[in-house]
Short mmCIF file of C-alpha atoms and ligand atoms in Angstrom, two decimals:
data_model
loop_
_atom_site.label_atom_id
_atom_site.label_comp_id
_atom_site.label_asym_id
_atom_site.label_seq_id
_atom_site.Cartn_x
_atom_site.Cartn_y
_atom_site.Cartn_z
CA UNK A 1 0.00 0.00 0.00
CA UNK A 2 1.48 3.48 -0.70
CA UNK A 3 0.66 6.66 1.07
CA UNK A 4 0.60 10.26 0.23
CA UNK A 5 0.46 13.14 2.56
CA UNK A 6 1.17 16.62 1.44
CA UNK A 7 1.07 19.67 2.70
CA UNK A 8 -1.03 22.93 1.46
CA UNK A 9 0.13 25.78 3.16
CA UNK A 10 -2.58 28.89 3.85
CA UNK A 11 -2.38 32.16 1.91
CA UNK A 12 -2.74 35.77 2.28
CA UNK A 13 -4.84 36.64 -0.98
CA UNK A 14 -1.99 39.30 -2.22
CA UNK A 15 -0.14 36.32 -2.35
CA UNK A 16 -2.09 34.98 -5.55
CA UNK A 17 -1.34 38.18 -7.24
CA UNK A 18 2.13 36.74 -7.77
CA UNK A 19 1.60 33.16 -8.54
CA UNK A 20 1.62 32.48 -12.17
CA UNK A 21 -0.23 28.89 -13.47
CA UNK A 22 2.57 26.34 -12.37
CA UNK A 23 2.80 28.21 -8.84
CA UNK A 24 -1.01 28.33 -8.35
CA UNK A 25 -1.52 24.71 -9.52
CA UNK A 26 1.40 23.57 -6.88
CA UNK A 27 -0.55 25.67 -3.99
CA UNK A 28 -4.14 25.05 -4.46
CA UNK A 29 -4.48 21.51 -6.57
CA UNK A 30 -4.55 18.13 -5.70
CA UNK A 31 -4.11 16.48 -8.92
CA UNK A 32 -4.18 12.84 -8.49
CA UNK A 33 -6.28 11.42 -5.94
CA UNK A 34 -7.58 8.23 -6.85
CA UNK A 35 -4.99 5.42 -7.58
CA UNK A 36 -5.10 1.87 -7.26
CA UNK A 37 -4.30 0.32 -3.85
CA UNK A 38 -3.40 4.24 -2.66
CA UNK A 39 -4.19 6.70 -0.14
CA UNK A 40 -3.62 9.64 -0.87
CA UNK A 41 -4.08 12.58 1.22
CA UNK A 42 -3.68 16.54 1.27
CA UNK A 43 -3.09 18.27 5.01
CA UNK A 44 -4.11 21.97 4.63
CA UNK A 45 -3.34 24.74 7.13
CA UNK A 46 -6.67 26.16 6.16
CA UNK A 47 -8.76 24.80 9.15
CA UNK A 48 -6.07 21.92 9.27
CA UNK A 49 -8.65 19.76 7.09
CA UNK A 50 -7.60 16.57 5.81
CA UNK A 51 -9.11 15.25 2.30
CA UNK A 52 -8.09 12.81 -0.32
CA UNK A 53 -8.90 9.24 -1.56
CA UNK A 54 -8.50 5.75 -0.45
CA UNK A 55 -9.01 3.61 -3.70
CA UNK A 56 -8.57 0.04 -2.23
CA UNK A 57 -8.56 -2.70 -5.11
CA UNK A 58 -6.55 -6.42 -3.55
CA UNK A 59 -5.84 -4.99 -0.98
CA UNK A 60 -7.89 -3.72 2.66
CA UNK A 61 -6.85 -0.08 3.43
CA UNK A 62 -6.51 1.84 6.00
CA UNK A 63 -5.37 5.48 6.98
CA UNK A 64 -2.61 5.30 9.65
CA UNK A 65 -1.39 8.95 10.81
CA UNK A 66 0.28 9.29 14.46
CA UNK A 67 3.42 11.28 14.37
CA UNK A 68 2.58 13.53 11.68
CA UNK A 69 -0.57 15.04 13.57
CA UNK A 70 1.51 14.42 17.03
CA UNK A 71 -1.29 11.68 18.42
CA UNK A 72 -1.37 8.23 19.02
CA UNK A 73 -4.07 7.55 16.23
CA UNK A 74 -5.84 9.93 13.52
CA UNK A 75 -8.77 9.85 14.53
CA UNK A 76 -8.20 10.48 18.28
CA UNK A 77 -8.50 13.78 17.84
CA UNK A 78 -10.16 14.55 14.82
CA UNK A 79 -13.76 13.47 13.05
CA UNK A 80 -14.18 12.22 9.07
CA UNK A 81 -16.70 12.08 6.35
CA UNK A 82 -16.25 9.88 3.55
CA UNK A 83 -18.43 9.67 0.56
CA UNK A 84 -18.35 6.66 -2.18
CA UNK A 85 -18.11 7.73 -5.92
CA UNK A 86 -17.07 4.38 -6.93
CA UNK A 87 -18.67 0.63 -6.98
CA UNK A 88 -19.89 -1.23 -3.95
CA UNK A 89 -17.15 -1.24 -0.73
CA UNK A 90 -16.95 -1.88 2.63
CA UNK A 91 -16.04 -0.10 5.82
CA UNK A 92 -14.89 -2.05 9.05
CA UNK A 93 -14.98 0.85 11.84
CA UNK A 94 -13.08 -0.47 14.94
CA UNK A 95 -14.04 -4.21 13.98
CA UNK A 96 -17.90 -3.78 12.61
CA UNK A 97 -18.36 -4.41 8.80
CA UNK A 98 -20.83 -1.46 6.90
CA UNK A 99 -21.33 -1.93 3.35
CA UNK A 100 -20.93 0.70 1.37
CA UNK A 101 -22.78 1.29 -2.42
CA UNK A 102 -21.79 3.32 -4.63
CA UNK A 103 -23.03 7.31 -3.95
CA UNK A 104 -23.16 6.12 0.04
CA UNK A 105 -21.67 8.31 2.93
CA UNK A 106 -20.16 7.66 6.38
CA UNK A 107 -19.20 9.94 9.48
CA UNK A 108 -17.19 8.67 11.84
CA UNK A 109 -16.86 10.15 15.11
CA UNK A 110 -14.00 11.18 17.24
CA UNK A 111 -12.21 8.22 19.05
CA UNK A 112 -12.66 5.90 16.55
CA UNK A 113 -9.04 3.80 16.34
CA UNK A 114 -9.39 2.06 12.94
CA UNK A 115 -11.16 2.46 9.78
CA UNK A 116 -10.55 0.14 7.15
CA UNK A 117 -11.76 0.56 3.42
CA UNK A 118 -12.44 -2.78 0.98
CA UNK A 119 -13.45 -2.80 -2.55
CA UNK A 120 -16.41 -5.70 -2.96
CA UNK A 121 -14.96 -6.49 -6.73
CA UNK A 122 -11.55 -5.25 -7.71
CA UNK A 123 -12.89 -5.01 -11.22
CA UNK A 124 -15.59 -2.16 -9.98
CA UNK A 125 -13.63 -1.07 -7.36
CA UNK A 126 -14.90 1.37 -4.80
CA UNK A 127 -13.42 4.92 -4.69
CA UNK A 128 -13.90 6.46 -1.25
CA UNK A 129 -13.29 10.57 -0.96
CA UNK A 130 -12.66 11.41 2.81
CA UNK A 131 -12.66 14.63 4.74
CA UNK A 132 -11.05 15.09 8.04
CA UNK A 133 -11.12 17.81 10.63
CA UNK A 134 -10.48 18.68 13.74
CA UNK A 135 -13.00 17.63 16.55
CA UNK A 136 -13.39 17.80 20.27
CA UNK A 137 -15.50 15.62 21.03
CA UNK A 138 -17.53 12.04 19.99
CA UNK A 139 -20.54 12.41 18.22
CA UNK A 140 -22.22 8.90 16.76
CA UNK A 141 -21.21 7.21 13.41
CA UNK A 142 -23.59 7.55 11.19
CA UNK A 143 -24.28 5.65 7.52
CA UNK A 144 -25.52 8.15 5.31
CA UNK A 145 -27.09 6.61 1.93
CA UNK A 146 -27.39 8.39 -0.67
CA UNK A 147 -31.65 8.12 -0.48
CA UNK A 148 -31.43 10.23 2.97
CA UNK A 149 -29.36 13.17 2.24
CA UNK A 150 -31.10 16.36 1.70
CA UNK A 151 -31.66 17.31 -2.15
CA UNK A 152 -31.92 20.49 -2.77
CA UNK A 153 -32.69 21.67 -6.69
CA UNK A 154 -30.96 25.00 -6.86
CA UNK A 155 -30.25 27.13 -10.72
CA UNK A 156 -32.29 27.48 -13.76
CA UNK A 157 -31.49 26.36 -17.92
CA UNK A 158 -31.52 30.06 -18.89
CA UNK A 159 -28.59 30.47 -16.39
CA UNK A 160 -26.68 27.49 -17.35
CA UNK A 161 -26.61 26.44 -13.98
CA UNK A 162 -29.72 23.90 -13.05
CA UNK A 163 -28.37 21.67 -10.46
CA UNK A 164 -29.36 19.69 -7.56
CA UNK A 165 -27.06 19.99 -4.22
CA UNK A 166 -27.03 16.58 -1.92
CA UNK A 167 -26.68 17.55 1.53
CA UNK A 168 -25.06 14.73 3.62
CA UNK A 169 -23.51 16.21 5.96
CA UNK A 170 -25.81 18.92 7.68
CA UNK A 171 -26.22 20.49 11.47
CA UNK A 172 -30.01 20.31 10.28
CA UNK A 173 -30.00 16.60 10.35
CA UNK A 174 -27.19 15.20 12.43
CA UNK A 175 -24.35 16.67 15.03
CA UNK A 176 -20.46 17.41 14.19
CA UNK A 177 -17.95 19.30 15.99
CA UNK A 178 -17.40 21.08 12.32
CA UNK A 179 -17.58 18.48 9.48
CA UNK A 180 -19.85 19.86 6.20
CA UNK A 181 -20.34 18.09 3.32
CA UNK A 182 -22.71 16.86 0.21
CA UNK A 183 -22.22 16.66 -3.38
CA UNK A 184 -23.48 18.71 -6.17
CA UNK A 185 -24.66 17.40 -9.61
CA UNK A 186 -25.39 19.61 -12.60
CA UNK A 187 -27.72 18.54 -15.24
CA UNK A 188 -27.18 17.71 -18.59
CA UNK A 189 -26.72 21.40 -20.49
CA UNK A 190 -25.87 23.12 -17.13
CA UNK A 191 -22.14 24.25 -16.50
CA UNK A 192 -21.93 27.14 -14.09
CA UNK A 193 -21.64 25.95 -10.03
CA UNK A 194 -22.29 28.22 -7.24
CA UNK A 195 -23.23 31.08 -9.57
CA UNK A 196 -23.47 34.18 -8.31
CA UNK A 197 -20.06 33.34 -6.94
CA UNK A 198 -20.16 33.91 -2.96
CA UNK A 199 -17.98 34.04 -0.28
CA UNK A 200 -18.08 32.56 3.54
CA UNK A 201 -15.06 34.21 5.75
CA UNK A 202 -16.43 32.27 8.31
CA UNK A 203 -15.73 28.45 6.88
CA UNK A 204 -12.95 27.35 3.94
CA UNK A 205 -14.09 25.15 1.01
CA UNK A 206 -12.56 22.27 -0.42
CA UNK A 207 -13.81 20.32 -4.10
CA UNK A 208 -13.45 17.32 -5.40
CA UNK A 209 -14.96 17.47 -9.06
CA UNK A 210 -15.90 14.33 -11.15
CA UNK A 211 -18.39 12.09 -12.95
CA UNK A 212 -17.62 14.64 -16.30
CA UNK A 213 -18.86 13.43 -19.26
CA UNK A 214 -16.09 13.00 -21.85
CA UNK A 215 -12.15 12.96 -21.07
CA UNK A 216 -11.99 16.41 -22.61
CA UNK A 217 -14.39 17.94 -19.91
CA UNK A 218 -12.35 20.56 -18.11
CA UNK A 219 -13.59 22.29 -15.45
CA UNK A 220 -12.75 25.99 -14.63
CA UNK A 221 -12.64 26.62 -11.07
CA UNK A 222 -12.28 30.29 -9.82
CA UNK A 223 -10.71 31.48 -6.92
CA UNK A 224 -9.47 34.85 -5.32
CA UNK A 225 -10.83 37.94 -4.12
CA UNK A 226 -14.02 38.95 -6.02
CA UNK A 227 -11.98 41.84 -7.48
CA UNK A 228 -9.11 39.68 -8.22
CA UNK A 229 -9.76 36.29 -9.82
CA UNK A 230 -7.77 33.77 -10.89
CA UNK A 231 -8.92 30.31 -12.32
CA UNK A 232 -7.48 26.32 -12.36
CA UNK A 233 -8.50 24.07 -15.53
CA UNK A 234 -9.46 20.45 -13.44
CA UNK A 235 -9.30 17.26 -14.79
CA UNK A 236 -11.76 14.55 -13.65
CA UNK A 237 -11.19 13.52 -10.19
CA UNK A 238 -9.30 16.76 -9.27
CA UNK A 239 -9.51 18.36 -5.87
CA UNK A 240 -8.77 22.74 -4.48
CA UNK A 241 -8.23 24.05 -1.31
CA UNK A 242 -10.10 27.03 -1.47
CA UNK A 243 -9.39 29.51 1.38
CA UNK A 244 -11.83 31.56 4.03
CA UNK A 245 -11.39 34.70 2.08
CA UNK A 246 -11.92 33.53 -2.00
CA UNK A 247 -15.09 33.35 -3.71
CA UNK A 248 -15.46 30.22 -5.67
CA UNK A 249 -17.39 28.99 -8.77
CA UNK A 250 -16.54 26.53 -11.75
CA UNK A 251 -17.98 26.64 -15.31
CA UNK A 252 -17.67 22.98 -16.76
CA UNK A 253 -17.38 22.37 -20.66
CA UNK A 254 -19.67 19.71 -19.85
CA UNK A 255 -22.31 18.99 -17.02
CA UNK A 256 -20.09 17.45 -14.18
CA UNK A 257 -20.65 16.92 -9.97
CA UNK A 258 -18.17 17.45 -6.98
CA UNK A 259 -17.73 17.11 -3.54
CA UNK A 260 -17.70 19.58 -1.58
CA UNK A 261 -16.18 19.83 2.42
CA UNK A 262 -16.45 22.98 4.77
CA UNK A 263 -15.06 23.70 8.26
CA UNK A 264 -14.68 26.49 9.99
CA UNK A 265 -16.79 29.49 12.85
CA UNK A 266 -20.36 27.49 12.19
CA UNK A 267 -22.16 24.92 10.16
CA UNK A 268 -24.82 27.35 9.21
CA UNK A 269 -25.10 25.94 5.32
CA UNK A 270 -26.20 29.55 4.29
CA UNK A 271 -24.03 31.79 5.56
CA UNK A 272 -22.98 33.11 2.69
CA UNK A 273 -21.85 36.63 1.21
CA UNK A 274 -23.36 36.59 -2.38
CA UNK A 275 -20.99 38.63 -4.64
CA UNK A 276 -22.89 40.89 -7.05
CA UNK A 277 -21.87 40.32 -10.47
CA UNK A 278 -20.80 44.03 -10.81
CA UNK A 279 -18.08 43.24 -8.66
CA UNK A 280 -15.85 40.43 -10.20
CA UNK A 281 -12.94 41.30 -11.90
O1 LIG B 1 -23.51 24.56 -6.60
C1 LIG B 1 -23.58 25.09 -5.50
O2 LIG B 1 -24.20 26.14 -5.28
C2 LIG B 1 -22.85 24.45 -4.39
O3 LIG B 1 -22.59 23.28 -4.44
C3 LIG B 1 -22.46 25.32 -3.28
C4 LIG B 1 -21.57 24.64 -2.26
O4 LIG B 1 -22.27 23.70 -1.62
C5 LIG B 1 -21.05 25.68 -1.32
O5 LIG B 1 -20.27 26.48 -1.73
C6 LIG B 1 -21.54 25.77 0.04
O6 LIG B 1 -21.02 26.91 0.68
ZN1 LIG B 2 -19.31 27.85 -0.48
#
C-alpha cells in the first residue's frame, strides 16, 4: 500500500497576485487522488482539514497517521466524512463491517481507532473521498445513503446552472464538531456551479470534481478575491483548497458533480456573502 500526505500551506490573498499557473496549480491543486491500492491525502493549514482518496482494489486499506498530527491515532482527535463515488465497498470501523454502495456516505466520530476501506470487486472497485477535521469531542457514526441526504434543486437552464445539491452532511440533520459536506450534480446542459459566486469568511471550502462526461471535460474553477480572480483548468477527479477569504465557482465544458467539504466558525449551510456580479474582476 502506498501513502501520500502533502502539505497545502494557507495564503494571504496578495499572495495569488504573484503566482503564475505552475505556482497556483502547486498551492491550491490536488491532482491525483484516486490510484489503485493508494491513499492519498492533502493536510491543509486552512482549518487543518484533511481530504483525499483511499481507492482500495486487492488490498484492505486503512489510513494510519500518528506522528505527523503528534497523536497516538488519527482519529483520536479529529472526526471524518467519507463519501463513495465508486462501486460497492466496505467499511470495518473499529471491527464492525458497513457496506458501502456506490453514492453512500459515512461519518465517523471522534475516538474511533481504525477504519478500514475494501473494494467488494476489484474489477468495480470502490473509490472512497474522505474529509477530516479537527473535533473535540464524539458524536455517533452515522451511515448516510445516498436516499437520505437532503436534495436540494438550486439554478435554472436560462442560467446554465440547473443543479441539484445533496446535503449529507448537515447540522439540520445530524451533530459534528465542524464536518460539512454533500455533493453537487449539474444537469445535462448546465455548467456554471455556485453562480453568483459567494464568499463565507467564516468556513474554507474544499472540491473534489468528477463524474464529467467525456475525457476532454475541463472544469474551470475560480478562486481569489471577487476583485481579483484567478482560475485552475481540473481534470476529472481533481480536488482545491479554497481559502476563508476567496469566492469560488466553476464553469464545466460539460455537465459534471463534486464534492464539496467545509469547516470552519459554524455549520450554518447559508451563511454566505453573495458577490454581485458588478463586482468580479
Ligand atoms: O452549486 C452550488 O451552489 C454548491 O454546491 C455550493 C456549495 O455547496 C457551497 O459552496 C456551500 O457553501
Ligand atoms: Zn461555499
Amino acid at each position: 500500500m502506498k501513502f501520500t500526505f502533502d502539505t497545502r500551506y494557507a495564503h494571504s490573498p496578495k499572495d495569488i497576485q504573484h503566482l503564475d499557473t505552475t505556482e497556483l496549480r502547486e498551492e491550491f491543486l490536488m491532482p491525483d487522488i484516486f490510484e489503485p491500492d493508494e491513499i492519498r491525502l492533502t493536510y491543509t493549514y486552512n482549518d487543518r482539514m484533511i481530504f483525499g482518496g483511499v481507492t482500495p482494489i486487492d488490498e484492505l486499506l486503512e489510513i494510519v497517521l500518528d506522528k505527523a498530527l503528534g497523536v497516538d491515532f488519527f482519529l483520536q482527535r479529529r472526526e471524518l466524512g467519507i463519501i463513495n463515488i465508486g462501486g460497492a465497498g466496505k467499511l470495518t470501523i473499529d471491527g464492525e463491517t458497513q457496506p458501502m454502495a456506490p453514492k453512500d456516505g459515512y461519518y465517523v466520530g471522534m475516538g474511533v481507532q481504525h477504519v478500514v476501506f475494501s473494494s467488494d470487486n476489484p474489477k468495480t472497485p470502490a473509490k472512497f473521498y474522505v474529509v477530516s477535521t479537527p473535533a473535540h469531542r464524539n458524536y455517533p457514526n452515522k451511515h448516510l445513503p445516498f436516499a437520505n441526504a437532503l436534495a436540494k434543486p438550486m439554478g435554472d437552464q436560462t442560467h446554465m446552472n440547473k443543479r441539484t445539491i445533496y446535503k449529507y452532511i448537515d447540522a439540520s440533520q445530524m451533530d459534528t464538531c465542524q464536518l460539512q459536506m454533500g455533493y453537487t450534480v449539474l444537469e445535462p446542459g448546465s455548467s456554471w456551479n455556485t453562480m453568483p459566486a459567494h464568499t463565507h469568511a467564516r468556513r474554507m471550502e474544499t472540491y473534489m470534481y468528477f463524474d464529467f462526461a467525456d475525457p476532454d471535460t475541463r472544469v474551470f474553477h475560480y478562486l481569489g478575491k471577487p476583485d481579483e480572480t484567478r482560475h485552475i483548468a481540473l481534470s476529472n477527479e481533481q480536488a482545491v483548497v479554497n481559502p476563508s477569504w476567496s469566492i469560488h465557482c466553476g464553469v464545466g465544458t460539460t455537465n459534471y458533480s463534486f464534492i464539496w467539504a467545509m469547516c470552519g466558525e459554524n455549520q450554518t449551510y447559508d451563511d454566505m456573502d453573495q458577490i454581485p456580479m458588478s463586482e468580479l474582476r
